[in-house]
XYZ file of C-alpha atoms in Angstrom:
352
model
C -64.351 -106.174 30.752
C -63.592 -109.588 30.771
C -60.806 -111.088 33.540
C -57.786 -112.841 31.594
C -57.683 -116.131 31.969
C -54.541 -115.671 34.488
C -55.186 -112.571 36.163
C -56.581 -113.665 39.378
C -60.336 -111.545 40.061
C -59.088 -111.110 43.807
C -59.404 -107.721 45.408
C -55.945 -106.129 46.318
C -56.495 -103.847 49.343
C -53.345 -101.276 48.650
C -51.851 -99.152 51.727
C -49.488 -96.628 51.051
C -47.943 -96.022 54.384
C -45.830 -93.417 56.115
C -44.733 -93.356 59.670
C -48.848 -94.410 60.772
C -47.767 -97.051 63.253
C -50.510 -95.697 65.784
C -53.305 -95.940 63.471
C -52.405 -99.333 62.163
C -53.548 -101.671 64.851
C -57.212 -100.798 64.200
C -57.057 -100.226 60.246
C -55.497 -103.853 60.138
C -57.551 -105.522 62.185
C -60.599 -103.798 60.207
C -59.148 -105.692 57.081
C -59.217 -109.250 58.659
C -62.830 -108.866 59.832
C -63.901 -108.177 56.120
C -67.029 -110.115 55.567
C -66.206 -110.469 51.787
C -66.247 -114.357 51.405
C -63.785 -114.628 48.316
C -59.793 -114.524 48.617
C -58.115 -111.150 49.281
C -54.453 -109.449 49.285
C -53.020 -107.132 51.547
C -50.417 -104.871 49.489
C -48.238 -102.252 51.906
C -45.362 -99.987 50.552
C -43.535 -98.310 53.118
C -42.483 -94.654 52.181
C -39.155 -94.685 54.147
C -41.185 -94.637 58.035
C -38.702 -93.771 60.719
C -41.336 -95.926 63.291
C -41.809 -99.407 63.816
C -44.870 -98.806 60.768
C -43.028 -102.293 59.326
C -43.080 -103.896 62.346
C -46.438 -103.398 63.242
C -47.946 -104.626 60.033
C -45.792 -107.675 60.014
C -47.300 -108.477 63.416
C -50.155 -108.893 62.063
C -49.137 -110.797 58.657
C -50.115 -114.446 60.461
C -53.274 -113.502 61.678
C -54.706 -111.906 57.869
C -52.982 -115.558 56.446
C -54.952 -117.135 58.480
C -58.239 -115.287 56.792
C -57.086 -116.375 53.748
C -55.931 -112.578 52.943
C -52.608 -112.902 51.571
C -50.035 -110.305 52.087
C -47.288 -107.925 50.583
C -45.235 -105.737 52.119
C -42.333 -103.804 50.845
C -40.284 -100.875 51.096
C -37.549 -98.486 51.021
C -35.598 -96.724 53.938
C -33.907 -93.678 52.008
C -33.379 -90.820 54.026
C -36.730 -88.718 52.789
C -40.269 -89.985 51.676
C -39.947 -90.361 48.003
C -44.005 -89.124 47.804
C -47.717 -90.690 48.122
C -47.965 -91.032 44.511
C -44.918 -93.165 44.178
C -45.779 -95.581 47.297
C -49.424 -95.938 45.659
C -48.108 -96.886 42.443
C -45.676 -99.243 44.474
C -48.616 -100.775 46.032
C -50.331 -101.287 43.281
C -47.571 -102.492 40.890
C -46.775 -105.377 43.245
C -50.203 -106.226 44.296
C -51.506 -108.990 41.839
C -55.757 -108.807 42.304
C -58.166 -107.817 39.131
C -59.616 -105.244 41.667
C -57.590 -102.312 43.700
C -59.123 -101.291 47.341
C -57.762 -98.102 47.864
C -56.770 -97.897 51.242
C -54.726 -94.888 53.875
C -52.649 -96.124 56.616
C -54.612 -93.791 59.056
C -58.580 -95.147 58.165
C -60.761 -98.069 58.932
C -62.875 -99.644 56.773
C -66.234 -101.125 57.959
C -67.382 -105.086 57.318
C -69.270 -104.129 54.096
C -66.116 -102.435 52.538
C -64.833 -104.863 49.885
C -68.042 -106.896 49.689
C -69.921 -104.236 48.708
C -67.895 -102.331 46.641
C -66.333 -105.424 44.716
C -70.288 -106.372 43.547
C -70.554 -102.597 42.608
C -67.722 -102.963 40.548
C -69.185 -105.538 38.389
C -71.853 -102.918 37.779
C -69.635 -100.251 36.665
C -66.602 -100.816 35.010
C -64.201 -98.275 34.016
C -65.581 -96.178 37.189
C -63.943 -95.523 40.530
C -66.473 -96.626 42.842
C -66.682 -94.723 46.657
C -68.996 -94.880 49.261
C -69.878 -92.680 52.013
C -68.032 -91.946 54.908
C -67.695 -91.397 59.004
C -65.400 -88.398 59.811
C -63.355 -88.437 62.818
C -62.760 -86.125 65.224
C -66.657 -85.607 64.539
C -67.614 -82.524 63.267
C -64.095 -81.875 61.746
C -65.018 -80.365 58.102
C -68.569 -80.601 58.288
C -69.386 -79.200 54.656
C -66.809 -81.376 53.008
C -68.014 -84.690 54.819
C -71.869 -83.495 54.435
C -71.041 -83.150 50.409
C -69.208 -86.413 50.207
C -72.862 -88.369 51.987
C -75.063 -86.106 50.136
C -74.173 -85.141 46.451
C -76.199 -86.870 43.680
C -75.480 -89.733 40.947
C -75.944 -86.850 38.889
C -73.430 -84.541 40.829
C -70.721 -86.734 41.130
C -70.396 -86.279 37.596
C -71.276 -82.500 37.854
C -69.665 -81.215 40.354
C -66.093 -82.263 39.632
C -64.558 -78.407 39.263
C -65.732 -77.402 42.712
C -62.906 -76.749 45.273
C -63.543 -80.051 47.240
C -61.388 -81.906 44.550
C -63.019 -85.669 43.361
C -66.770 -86.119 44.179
C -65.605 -89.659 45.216
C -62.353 -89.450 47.955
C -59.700 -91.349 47.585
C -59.219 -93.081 50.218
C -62.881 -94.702 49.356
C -61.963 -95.778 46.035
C -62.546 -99.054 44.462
C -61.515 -99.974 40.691
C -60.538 -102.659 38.304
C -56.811 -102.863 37.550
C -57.345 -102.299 33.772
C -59.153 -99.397 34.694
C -55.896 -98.188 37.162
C -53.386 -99.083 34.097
C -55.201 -97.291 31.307
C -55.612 -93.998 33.756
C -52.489 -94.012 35.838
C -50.141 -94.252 37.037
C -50.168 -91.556 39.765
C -48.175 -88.408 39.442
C -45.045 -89.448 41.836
C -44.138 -85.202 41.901
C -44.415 -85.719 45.569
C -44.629 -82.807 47.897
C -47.251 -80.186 46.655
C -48.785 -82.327 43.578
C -52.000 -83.136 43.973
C -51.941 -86.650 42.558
C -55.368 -87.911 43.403
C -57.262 -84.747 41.626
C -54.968 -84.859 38.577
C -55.708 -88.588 38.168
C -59.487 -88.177 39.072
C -59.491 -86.232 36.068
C -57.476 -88.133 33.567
C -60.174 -91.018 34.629
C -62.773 -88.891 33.628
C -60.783 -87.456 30.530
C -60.443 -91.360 29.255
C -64.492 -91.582 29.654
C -64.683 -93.308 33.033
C -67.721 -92.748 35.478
C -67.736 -92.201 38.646
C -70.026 -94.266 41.384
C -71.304 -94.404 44.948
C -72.199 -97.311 47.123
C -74.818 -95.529 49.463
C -73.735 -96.803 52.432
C -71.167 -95.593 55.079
C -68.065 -98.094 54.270
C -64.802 -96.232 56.213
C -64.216 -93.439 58.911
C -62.596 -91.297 57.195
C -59.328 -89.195 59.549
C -59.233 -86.150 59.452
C -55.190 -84.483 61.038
C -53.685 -81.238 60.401
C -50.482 -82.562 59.274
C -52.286 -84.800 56.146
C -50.079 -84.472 53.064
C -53.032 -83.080 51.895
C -52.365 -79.549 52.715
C -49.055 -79.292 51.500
C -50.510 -78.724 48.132
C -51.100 -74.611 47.697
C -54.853 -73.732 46.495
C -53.616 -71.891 43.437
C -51.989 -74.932 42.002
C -55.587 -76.605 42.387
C -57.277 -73.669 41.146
C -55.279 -73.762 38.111
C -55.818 -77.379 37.356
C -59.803 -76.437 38.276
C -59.849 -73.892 35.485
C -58.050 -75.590 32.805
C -60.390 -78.789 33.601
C -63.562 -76.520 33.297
C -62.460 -74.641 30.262
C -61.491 -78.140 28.651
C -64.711 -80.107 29.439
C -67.507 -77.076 29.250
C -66.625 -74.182 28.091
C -65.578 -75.237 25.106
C -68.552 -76.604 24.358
C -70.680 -72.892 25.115
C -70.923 -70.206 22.910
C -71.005 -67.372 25.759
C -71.825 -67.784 29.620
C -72.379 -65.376 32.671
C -70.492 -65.682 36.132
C -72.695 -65.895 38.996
C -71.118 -64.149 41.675
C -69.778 -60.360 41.117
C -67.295 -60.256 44.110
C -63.664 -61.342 44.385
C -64.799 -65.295 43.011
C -66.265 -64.637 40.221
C -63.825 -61.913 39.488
C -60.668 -64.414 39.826
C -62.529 -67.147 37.858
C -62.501 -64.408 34.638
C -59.390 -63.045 35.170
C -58.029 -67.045 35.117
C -59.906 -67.698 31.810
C -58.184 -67.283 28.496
C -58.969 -64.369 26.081
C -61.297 -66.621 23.816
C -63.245 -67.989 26.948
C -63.055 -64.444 28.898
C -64.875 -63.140 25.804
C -67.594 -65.598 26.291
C -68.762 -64.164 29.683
C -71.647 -61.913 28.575
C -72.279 -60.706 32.100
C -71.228 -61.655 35.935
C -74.612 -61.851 37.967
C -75.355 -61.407 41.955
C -78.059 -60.707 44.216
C -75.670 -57.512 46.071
C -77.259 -54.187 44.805
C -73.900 -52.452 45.715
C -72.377 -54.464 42.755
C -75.517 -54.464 40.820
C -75.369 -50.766 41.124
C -72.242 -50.204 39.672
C -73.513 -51.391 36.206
C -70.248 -53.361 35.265
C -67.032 -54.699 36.302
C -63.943 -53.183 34.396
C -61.168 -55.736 33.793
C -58.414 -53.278 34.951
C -55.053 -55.629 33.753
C -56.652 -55.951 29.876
C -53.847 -54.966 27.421
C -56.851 -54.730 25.585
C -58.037 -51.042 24.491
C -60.587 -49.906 25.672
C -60.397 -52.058 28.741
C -62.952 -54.891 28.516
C -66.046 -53.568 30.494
C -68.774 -56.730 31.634
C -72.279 -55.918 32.773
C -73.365 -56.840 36.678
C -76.898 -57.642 36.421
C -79.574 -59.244 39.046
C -79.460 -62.896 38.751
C -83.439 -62.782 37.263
C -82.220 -60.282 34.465
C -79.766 -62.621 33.878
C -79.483 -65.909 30.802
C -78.004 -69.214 31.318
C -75.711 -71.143 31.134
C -73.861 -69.765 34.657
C -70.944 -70.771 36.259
C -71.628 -70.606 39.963
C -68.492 -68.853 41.936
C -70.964 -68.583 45.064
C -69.834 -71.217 47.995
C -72.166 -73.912 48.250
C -73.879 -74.749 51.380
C -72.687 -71.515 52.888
C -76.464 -69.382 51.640
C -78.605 -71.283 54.257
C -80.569 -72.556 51.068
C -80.557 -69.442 49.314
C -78.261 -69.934 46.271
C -80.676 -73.170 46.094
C -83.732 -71.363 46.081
C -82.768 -68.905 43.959
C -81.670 -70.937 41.245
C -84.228 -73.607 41.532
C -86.640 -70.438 40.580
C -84.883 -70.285 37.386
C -85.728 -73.541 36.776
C -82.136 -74.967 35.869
C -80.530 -77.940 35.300
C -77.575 -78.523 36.636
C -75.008 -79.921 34.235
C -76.699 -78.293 31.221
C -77.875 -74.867 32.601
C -75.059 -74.418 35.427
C -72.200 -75.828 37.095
C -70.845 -75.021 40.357
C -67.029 -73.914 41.025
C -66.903 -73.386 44.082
């Protein structure tokens, strides 16, 4: 996608902020020892902080000039937060670079950061570009960091309806402004919306891709109070569903649900009538559930109630959605459907 003649092909690190004046020191000083070599821009919104947030960044405004990294900051001081979706967008909107570096208040991004992700982005357009990540405290969500290192080029495309929300994080992403303007802006809901998932998907609903630069670019903090859990799980698992039914299950004639317990159970009751009557059977390794023979779906106004076979997983036919956690097996859910000889992405996705 070419660069208009005016637009100038800078990258625009943009930092949302909210009362993170003791994380700031090192996330700044992070951004002036960038060892990208071209011109950069510092964009900061300040969500109505009730610390010296401001005052800090401003401190360090001469020193990133200096670099050659010029900088923005604004704000508002209203009583309450007006949301992270609305101080992104504010970040963005007055940032002026061909290329957004998404950046949080509270995280530090290595040397490498905009170097390598701006050459990546050259590579991919119309992708939001991520890169692996450092967790601190160490050992704080293990599975989620382990998936965010590990997953595949494949799975970052696959694995998008699984509970741990955009195969790339945000706070790792790196796009082109067109991209950002055709896809956004970001739901500004505020509390309880989760605005980086809903516009994860609308990238991928407008055709974007999604990349990884294989190297460890940010740590990554991990706090109990993050914004992120003020958003409830059923609101995500709606959005999950609706995504999944939208993207692949409209495109299969019938399907079975791996996993006969209280998953795989929730995913059908969630479906709508014309997908629920896709799901020729739920399947699971338990012989308890196997046992039974089927699972009745009790709260049917349908008569007689709709009744779905449990069978083994071998006795069972593809496509499957997977309900079973992954990771959490030791291998086995791996194992078992590597056996089967499946493809993920055409054979199976994972939900959970």
């Amino acid at each position: 996608d070419q660069v208009s003649a005016n637009a100038v092909s800078l990258p625009s690190v943009t930092m949302p902020m909210y009362n993170a004046s003791s994380w700031l020191d090192e996330g700044l000083q992070a951004i002036l020892h960038q060892d990208f070599l071209g011109t950069m821009e510092l964009s900061v919104f300040d969500d109505a902080s009730t610390d010296d947030s401001r005052k800090v960044v401003e401190g360090w405004r001469e020193r990133l000039e200096a670099r050659g990294i010029s900088v923005v900051i604004s704000g508002h001081n209203s009583a309450q937060p007006r949301g992270v979706g609305y101080a992104k967008n504010k970040a963005i909107t007055q940032s002026c670079g061909q290329y957004l570096c998404f950046q949080d208040a509270d995280d530090v991004m290595l040397p490498q950061r905009v170097r390598l992700q701006y050459e990546a982005s050259f590579l991919h357009p119309n992708t939001l570009i991520g890169c692996k990540v450092q967790r601190v405290p160490e050992g704080s969500t293990e599975r989620y960091t382990r998936w965010i290192n590990t997953i595949s080029q494949d799975q970052l495309i696959t694995q998008v309806y699984t509970s741990h929300g955009p195969t790339v994080v945000m706070p790792t992403w790196f796009c082109s402004r067109n991209w950002y303007l055709k896809v956004g802006p970001f739901d500004e809901g505020g509390k309880g919306v989760p605005e980086d998932l809903l516009f994860f998907y609308q990238s991928l609903r407008q055709g974007g891709s999604v990349a990884r630069v294989d190297q460890c670019l940010l740590v990554y903090r991990y706090h109990e109070k993050a914004t992120t859990h003020s958003v409830t799980e059923e609101t995500i698992w709606k959005l999950r569903v609706d995504f999944l039914q939208e993207r692949v299950l409209s495109q299969w004639e019938s399907f079975t649900i791996w996993n006969a317990g209280k998953q795989g159970r929730k995913l059908y009751r969630s479906l709508s009538s014309t997908n629920q009557e896709k799901v020729k059977a739920f399947c699971d390794v338990d012989e308890n559930k196997i046992q039974k023979g089927f699972y009745t779906y009790e709260e049917s106004k349908q008569r007689p109630k709709p009744k779905i076979p449990v069978l083994h997983y071998k006795d069972a036919s593809a496509p499957f959605i997977i309900c079973v956690k992954l990771d959490m097996t030791g291998g086995v859910l791996e194992e078992n459907l590597n056996s089967l000889l499946l493809k993920e992405g055409t054979d199976f996705y994972h939900f959970n």
